[in-house]
Short mmCIF file of C-alpha atoms in Angstrom, two decimals:
data_model
loop_
_atom_site.label_atom_id
_atom_site.label_comp_id
_atom_site.label_asym_id
_atom_site.label_seq_id
_atom_site.Cartn_x
_atom_site.Cartn_y
_atom_site.Cartn_z
CA UNK C 15 5.46 -21.26 -14.71
CA UNK C 16 5.10 -24.78 -17.33
CA UNK C 17 8.67 -25.52 -17.17
CA UNK C 18 8.97 -25.88 -13.36
CA UNK C 19 5.75 -27.77 -13.70
CA UNK C 20 7.23 -30.08 -16.03
CA UNK C 21 9.90 -30.52 -14.51
CA UNK C 22 8.26 -31.45 -10.92
CA UNK C 23 6.02 -33.95 -13.00
CA UNK C 24 8.95 -35.77 -13.86
CA UNK C 25 10.85 -35.61 -11.32
CA UNK C 26 12.32 -38.54 -9.68
CA UNK C 27 10.16 -39.66 -5.74
CA UNK C 28 13.36 -39.26 -3.61
CA UNK C 29 11.35 -40.80 -0.29
CA UNK C 30 9.57 -43.55 -2.31
CA UNK C 31 7.16 -43.96 0.16
CA UNK C 32 5.65 -40.80 -0.09
CA UNK C 33 2.03 -40.20 -1.37
CA UNK C 34 0.65 -36.83 -3.11
CA UNK C 35 1.39 -35.86 -6.26
CA UNK C 36 4.18 -33.45 -5.50
CA UNK C 37 7.80 -34.68 -5.67
CA UNK C 38 10.14 -34.24 -3.12
CA UNK C 39 14.16 -33.22 -4.14
CA UNK C 40 17.00 -34.30 -2.16
CA UNK C 41 17.41 -30.52 -0.92
CA UNK C 42 14.16 -30.35 0.44
CA UNK C 43 14.50 -33.35 2.06
CA UNK C 44 17.68 -32.18 3.93
CA UNK C 45 15.60 -28.74 4.57
CA UNK C 46 12.89 -30.77 7.41
CA UNK C 47 14.25 -31.78 10.54
CA UNK C 48 15.90 -34.77 10.19
CA UNK C 49 13.71 -36.71 13.04
CA UNK C 50 10.64 -36.46 10.66
CA UNK C 51 9.41 -39.41 8.71
CA UNK C 52 7.51 -37.55 5.44
CA UNK C 53 4.41 -39.10 4.22
CA UNK C 54 3.06 -37.04 1.97
CA UNK C 55 4.23 -33.96 -0.12
CA UNK C 56 0.95 -32.26 -2.79
CA UNK C 57 -0.04 -29.25 -4.90
CA UNK C 58 -0.94 -26.58 -2.57
CA UNK C 59 -2.94 -22.88 -3.33
CA UNK C 60 -1.51 -21.42 -5.97
CA UNK C 61 0.80 -18.28 -6.83
CA UNK C 62 1.24 -16.06 -10.12
CA UNK C 63 5.09 -16.81 -9.42
CA UNK C 64 6.28 -19.76 -8.35
CA UNK C 65 4.74 -23.49 -7.35
CA UNK C 66 3.04 -24.14 -3.74
CA UNK C 67 2.56 -27.17 -2.74
CA UNK C 68 2.14 -28.41 1.43
CA UNK C 69 4.17 -31.59 2.69
CA UNK C 70 3.11 -33.50 5.50
CA UNK C 71 4.87 -34.96 8.71
CA UNK C 72 5.70 -37.24 10.83
CA UNK C 73 7.34 -36.49 14.04
CA UNK C 74 8.86 -39.80 16.36
CA UNK C 75 6.17 -39.43 18.93
CA UNK C 76 3.75 -39.73 16.07
CA UNK C 77 2.12 -35.98 15.87
CA UNK C 78 2.21 -34.74 12.92
CA UNK C 79 3.59 -31.57 11.55
CA UNK C 80 2.87 -29.93 7.98
CA UNK C 81 5.22 -27.39 6.25
CA UNK C 82 4.76 -24.84 3.52
CA UNK C 83 7.02 -25.33 0.18
CA UNK C 84 7.54 -22.70 -2.75
CA UNK C 85 9.97 -22.91 -5.73
CA UNK C 86 10.74 -21.47 -8.92
CA UNK C 87 13.06 -21.72 -12.38
CA UNK C 88 12.45 -17.89 -12.95
CA UNK C 89 15.71 -16.43 -13.70
CA UNK C 90 15.54 -14.45 -10.71
CA UNK C 91 14.27 -17.29 -8.39
CA UNK C 92 17.26 -17.82 -7.16
CA UNK C 93 17.89 -14.42 -5.09
CA UNK C 94 14.15 -13.45 -5.26
CA UNK C 95 13.44 -16.67 -2.54
CA UNK C 96 17.34 -16.35 -0.49
CA UNK C 97 15.73 -12.36 -0.32
CA UNK C 98 11.88 -14.38 1.35
CA UNK C 99 14.29 -16.82 3.18
CA UNK C 100 16.31 -13.48 4.86
CA UNK C 101 13.71 -11.32 5.59
CA UNK C 102 10.70 -14.20 6.78
CA UNK C 103 14.19 -15.22 9.18
CA UNK C 104 14.08 -11.44 9.97
CA UNK C 105 10.69 -11.56 10.83
CA UNK C 106 10.62 -14.45 12.36
CA UNK C 107 13.83 -13.73 15.02
CA UNK C 108 11.36 -10.32 16.15
CA UNK C 109 8.35 -12.02 16.61
CA UNK C 110 8.15 -15.10 16.33
CA UNK C 111 4.26 -15.33 16.42
CA UNK C 112 3.69 -13.56 13.53
CA UNK C 113 5.13 -15.59 10.98
CA UNK C 114 5.73 -18.82 9.91
CA UNK C 115 8.39 -20.31 11.45
CA UNK C 116 11.26 -20.34 8.05
CA UNK C 117 12.96 -23.76 7.47
CA UNK C 118 14.87 -23.17 4.41
CA UNK C 119 16.18 -22.12 1.09
CA UNK C 120 17.95 -23.76 -1.22
CA UNK C 121 18.53 -25.33 -5.14
CA UNK C 122 17.07 -28.74 -5.84
CA UNK C 123 20.09 -31.45 -6.08
CA UNK C 124 17.55 -32.29 -9.76
CA UNK C 125 20.30 -30.04 -12.45
CA UNK C 126 17.42 -29.28 -15.39
CA UNK C 127 16.17 -26.73 -15.24
CA UNK C 128 17.61 -24.69 -11.91
CA UNK C 129 15.06 -24.78 -9.42
CA UNK C 130 14.79 -22.87 -6.06
CA UNK C 131 12.83 -23.45 -3.43
CA UNK C 132 11.96 -21.64 0.28
CA UNK C 133 10.06 -23.47 3.09
CA UNK C 134 8.50 -22.80 6.54
CA UNK C 135 5.95 -24.25 8.59
CA UNK C 136 2.22 -24.99 7.27
CA UNK C 137 -0.49 -22.95 9.24
CA UNK C 138 -4.40 -23.38 8.22
CA UNK C 139 -5.38 -19.61 7.69
CA UNK C 140 -8.85 -17.79 6.93
CA UNK C 141 -8.56 -16.12 3.85
CA UNK C 142 -11.20 -13.52 5.05
CA UNK C 143 -9.85 -9.89 6.06
CA UNK C 144 -7.83 -10.04 9.24
CA UNK C 145 -9.66 -8.41 12.38
CA UNK C 146 -8.43 -4.07 12.32
CA UNK C 147 -8.05 -4.28 15.66
CA UNK C 148 -5.65 -8.09 15.94
CA UNK C 149 -3.62 -6.92 13.04
CA UNK C 150 -2.77 -2.53 13.98
CA UNK C 151 -1.67 -4.32 17.65
CA UNK C 152 0.94 -7.00 16.18
CA UNK C 153 2.06 -4.33 13.50
CA UNK C 154 2.78 -1.67 15.97
CA UNK C 155 4.55 -5.00 18.41
CA UNK C 156 6.64 -5.55 15.14
CA UNK C 157 7.22 -1.81 14.15
CA UNK C 158 7.93 -0.67 18.02
CA UNK C 159 10.09 -3.89 18.91
CA UNK C 160 12.16 -4.15 15.49
CA UNK C 161 15.77 -2.20 15.74
CA UNK C 162 18.25 -2.21 12.86
CA UNK C 163 20.97 -3.52 12.97
CA UNK C 164 22.92 -0.44 10.93
CA UNK C 165 21.29 1.42 12.24
CA UNK C 166 20.16 2.61 9.03
CA UNK C 167 17.02 2.07 6.65
CA UNK C 168 17.26 -0.97 4.09
CA UNK C 169 17.97 -4.48 4.21
CA UNK C 170 21.80 -6.84 3.92
CA UNK C 171 19.96 -8.48 1.03
CA UNK C 172 18.21 -7.18 -1.97
CA UNK C 173 14.29 -7.79 -1.22
CA UNK C 174 11.71 -8.97 -4.27
CA UNK C 175 8.05 -7.76 -4.07
CA UNK C 176 6.01 -10.25 -6.30
CA UNK C 177 8.52 -11.29 -9.24
CA UNK C 178 10.68 -7.76 -9.18
CA UNK C 179 13.92 -6.42 -7.37
CA UNK C 180 13.83 -3.19 -4.89
CA UNK C 181 16.16 -0.85 -3.96
CA UNK C 182 17.26 -1.55 -0.82
CA UNK C 183 20.89 -0.57 0.15
CA UNK C 184 21.48 1.16 3.42
CA UNK C 185 21.18 4.77 3.83
CA UNK C 186 21.02 7.11 6.93
CA UNK C 187 18.49 9.05 5.72
CA UNK C 188 14.94 7.73 4.55
CA UNK C 189 14.36 10.31 2.36
CA UNK C 190 17.32 9.57 0.48
CA UNK C 191 16.36 6.02 0.40
CA UNK C 192 12.78 6.55 -0.60
CA UNK C 193 13.79 8.36 -3.68
CA UNK C 194 16.64 5.42 -4.68
CA UNK C 195 13.08 3.23 -3.39
CA UNK C 196 11.07 5.29 -5.89
CA UNK C 197 13.03 5.77 -9.28
CA UNK C 198 14.40 2.24 -8.98
CA UNK C 199 10.33 1.07 -8.71
CA UNK C 200 9.92 3.58 -12.07
CA UNK C 201 12.57 2.01 -13.89
CA UNK C 202 10.67 -1.76 -13.18
CA UNK C 203 7.48 0.46 -14.50
CA UNK C 204 8.95 1.29 -18.06
CA UNK C 205 10.79 -1.33 -19.27
CA UNK C 206 6.96 -2.71 -19.26
CA UNK C 207 4.98 -0.55 -19.96
CA UNK C 208 7.22 1.86 -22.33
CA UNK C 209 8.03 5.54 -21.46
CA UNK C 210 5.58 8.22 -20.82
CA UNK C 211 7.81 10.98 -20.56
CA UNK C 212 5.19 12.78 -18.12
CA UNK C 213 5.02 10.87 -15.30
CA UNK C 214 9.17 10.95 -15.73
CA UNK C 215 9.17 14.27 -15.13
CA UNK C 216 6.87 14.76 -12.60
CA UNK C 217 8.48 11.69 -11.12
CA UNK C 218 11.98 13.45 -11.38
CA UNK C 219 10.06 16.49 -9.47
CA UNK C 220 8.93 14.46 -6.45
CA UNK C 221 12.41 13.03 -6.35
CA UNK C 222 14.27 16.28 -5.92
CA UNK C 223 11.65 18.54 -4.32
CA UNK C 224 8.74 16.59 -2.45
CA UNK C 225 11.35 14.22 -0.95
CA UNK C 226 13.54 16.50 -0.03
CA UNK C 227 10.29 18.55 1.91
CA UNK C 228 7.51 16.44 2.06
CA UNK C 229 10.13 13.48 4.09
CA UNK C 230 12.70 15.91 4.97
CA UNK C 231 10.46 17.09 7.54
CA UNK C 232 10.42 13.78 9.45
CA UNK C 233 14.30 14.10 10.40
CA UNK C 234 14.84 18.11 10.82
CA UNK C 235 14.07 20.30 13.33
CA UNK C 236 15.82 17.95 16.02
CA UNK C 237 12.64 15.37 14.57
CA UNK C 238 13.77 12.24 14.15
CA UNK C 239 12.29 8.56 12.95
CA UNK C 240 13.88 4.91 13.84
CA UNK C 241 14.24 1.92 10.87
CA UNK C 242 11.56 -0.37 11.65
CA UNK C 243 11.26 -3.48 10.67
CA UNK C 244 8.13 -3.96 7.71
CA UNK C 245 6.25 -6.17 5.75
CA UNK C 246 6.51 -4.60 2.59
CA UNK C 247 3.67 -5.99 1.33
CA UNK C 248 0.86 -6.32 3.38
CA UNK C 249 -1.96 -6.46 1.48
CA UNK C 250 -5.17 -8.63 2.24
CA UNK C 251 -3.47 -11.11 0.40
CA UNK C 252 -0.45 -11.76 2.47
CA UNK C 253 -2.58 -11.89 5.88
CA UNK C 254 -4.03 -14.95 7.67
CA UNK C 255 -5.54 -15.45 11.15
CA UNK C 256 -5.08 -19.27 11.98
CA UNK C 257 -8.26 -21.32 12.29
CA UNK C 258 -7.18 -23.32 15.06
CA UNK C 259 -6.35 -20.16 16.89
CA UNK C 260 -7.19 -16.93 15.30
CA UNK C 261 -4.20 -15.69 15.25
CA UNK C 262 -3.07 -13.25 13.28
CA UNK C 263 0.04 -14.21 10.30
CA UNK C 264 1.85 -12.45 7.94
CA UNK C 265 3.97 -14.49 5.44
CA UNK C 266 5.60 -13.25 1.66
CA UNK C 267 7.27 -10.37 2.97
CA UNK C 268 9.34 -8.22 0.83
CA UNK C 269 10.50 -6.72 4.14
CA UNK C 270 13.02 -3.72 5.18
CA UNK C 271 14.19 -1.19 7.78
CA UNK C 272 11.53 1.54 7.06
CA UNK C 273 9.76 4.16 8.32
CA UNK C 274 7.38 2.22 10.10
CA UNK C 275 4.49 4.84 8.13
CA UNK C 276 5.72 3.54 4.65
CA UNK C 277 4.05 0.74 6.00
CA UNK C 278 0.35 1.09 5.58
CA UNK C 279 1.05 3.13 2.63
CA UNK C 280 -1.20 0.88 0.21
CA UNK C 281 -3.89 0.73 2.10
CA UNK C 282 -4.96 3.71 0.33
CA UNK C 283 -5.00 1.72 -3.32
CA UNK C 284 -8.18 1.36 -4.82
CA UNK C 285 -7.07 -2.26 -6.50
CA UNK C 286 -6.71 -3.50 -2.29
CA UNK C 287 -9.88 -4.41 -0.48
CA UNK C 288 -8.03 -2.80 3.00
CA UNK C 289 -8.38 0.67 1.95
CA UNK C 290 -11.21 0.52 4.92
CA UNK C 291 -10.31 3.78 6.68
CA UNK C 292 -10.88 1.15 10.34
CA UNK C 293 -7.17 -0.47 9.37
CA UNK C 294 -5.59 2.88 9.52
CA UNK C 295 -7.73 4.41 12.44
CA UNK C 296 -6.55 1.20 14.33
CA UNK C 297 -2.69 1.72 13.69
CA UNK C 298 -2.40 5.14 14.72
CA UNK C 299 -4.92 4.27 17.86
CA UNK C 300 -1.46 2.36 17.68
CA UNK C 301 1.47 4.45 16.46
CA UNK C 302 1.03 7.87 16.40
CA UNK C 303 1.05 9.82 12.87
CA UNK C 304 5.86 10.86 13.39
CA UNK C 305 5.74 15.37 13.39
CA UNK C 306 4.42 17.18 10.88
CA UNK C 307 1.18 15.69 12.20
CA UNK C 308 -0.78 17.43 9.84
CA UNK C 309 1.05 16.23 7.37
CA UNK C 310 0.92 12.49 7.89
CA UNK C 311 -2.11 12.40 5.17
CA UNK C 312 0.33 13.81 2.33
CA UNK C 313 2.70 10.82 3.87
CA UNK C 314 0.84 8.32 3.34
CA UNK C 315 -0.34 9.06 -0.46
CA UNK C 316 3.53 9.44 -1.15
CA UNK C 317 4.34 5.91 0.54
CA UNK C 318 1.27 4.35 -1.69
CA UNK C 319 2.61 5.20 -5.31
CA UNK C 320 5.70 3.23 -4.53
CA UNK C 321 2.88 0.30 -4.40
CA UNK C 322 1.08 1.34 -7.62
CA UNK C 323 3.26 2.12 -9.68
CA UNK C 324 5.01 -1.79 -8.55
CA UNK C 325 1.55 -2.93 -9.60
CA UNK C 326 1.66 -1.67 -12.74
CA UNK C 327 5.45 -2.71 -13.50
CA UNK C 328 3.10 -6.32 -12.39
CA UNK C 329 0.37 -5.76 -14.66
CA UNK C 330 0.79 -3.89 -17.37
CA UNK C 331 -1.77 -1.34 -18.98
CA UNK C 332 -3.62 -1.24 -15.26
CA UNK C 333 -4.86 2.36 -14.54
CA UNK C 334 -2.97 2.67 -11.34
CA UNK C 335 0.04 4.32 -13.08
CA UNK C 336 -2.54 7.03 -14.16
CA UNK C 337 -3.14 7.41 -10.19
CA UNK C 338 0.41 8.38 -9.79
CA UNK C 339 0.74 10.40 -11.84
CA UNK C 340 -2.53 12.49 -10.15
CA UNK C 341 -0.74 12.02 -7.13
CA UNK C 342 2.81 13.66 -8.63
CA UNK C 343 1.05 16.23 -9.72
CA UNK C 344 -0.94 16.99 -6.32
CA UNK C 345 2.43 16.69 -4.53
CA UNK C 346 3.86 18.64 -6.45
CA UNK C 347 1.74 21.62 -5.58
CA UNK C 348 1.40 21.76 -2.84
CA UNK C 349 5.16 20.81 -1.95
CA UNK C 350 7.16 21.39 -5.25
CA UNK C 351 9.59 24.19 -5.23
CA UNK C 352 7.80 27.32 -6.91
CA UNK C 353 8.49 27.91 -10.55
CA UNK C 354 11.36 30.31 -11.32
CA UNK C 355 10.45 33.71 -12.44
CA UNK C 356 12.88 36.03 -13.93
CA UNK C 357 14.01 39.25 -11.98
CA UNK C 358 12.76 42.80 -13.43
CA UNK C 359 16.32 43.78 -13.51
CA UNK C 360 17.04 40.80 -15.88
CA UNK C 361 13.94 41.70 -17.45
CA UNK C 362 14.87 45.07 -17.85
CA UNK C 363 11.17 45.90 -16.07
CA UNK C 364 10.22 48.12 -13.54
#
């Protein structure tokens, strides 16, 4: 992010009366409410993939208002922030009190380097772990009330988990959708960490044998599951509690319409603090496990492997790749097709 940091440092200040250390491009000013007076703009927080800032404004009646800004010049920045604006808008449309209101997305007027931004309302939040009971109630509300516009699983634009794209093309089958999602992430992991034949061979068996059996059971024998809007990357760093109201907010989403249980697969991973049993327990009190209920934990294990491989692709050399490998072995042993054996007729044995 050195390139964008330098570009912003040397950028002209289009609003001369604005205080602070963060110059505002004309495109950002146009995305702000036009009746607000900009007071200041300062760098705020940190992000591995972008530069972030807080903009302070004043409404016509003199009351203050604040906005959060994210900017990036990465080659994927345009699609990345377009996806974030789309998913945050979808979440806001579904439950406005759950996410900061999205305000805009676009490209800087400044030509070089090409820079893109996403802006939403600023919420002053605590970084402590969210209350399990309150979070479960809000998630259950999101999952139970959201309605896929196509009736299918997926999303209408590509979405990004961190800096990496996800396969979110619409699919009427959850098993089919998840298989493509998992393989897409495995390919990203291989690009970063290199080939690993054992992992690739096991992943192929998971897609061809485990997923049709384990996830296919959700939509067979008269059963069905509803495509639910999920956040998609709901770890503790993407959840906050409003310091003034106590309301829980979620942000930095990479949403798509999915099986609701997909949302909490990442709470199984060791590298996140929300692996405490209270979070899953409270969620399941509000959203009962899908049938077959006795296979819920195995689905949770499988869903966690999406997070593990995506984390491996973002952080090369970590042990989570091995954890995914062991999960695949476990699931294949339990749900994979039995090895083919030669018949006595073909071997000549009696």
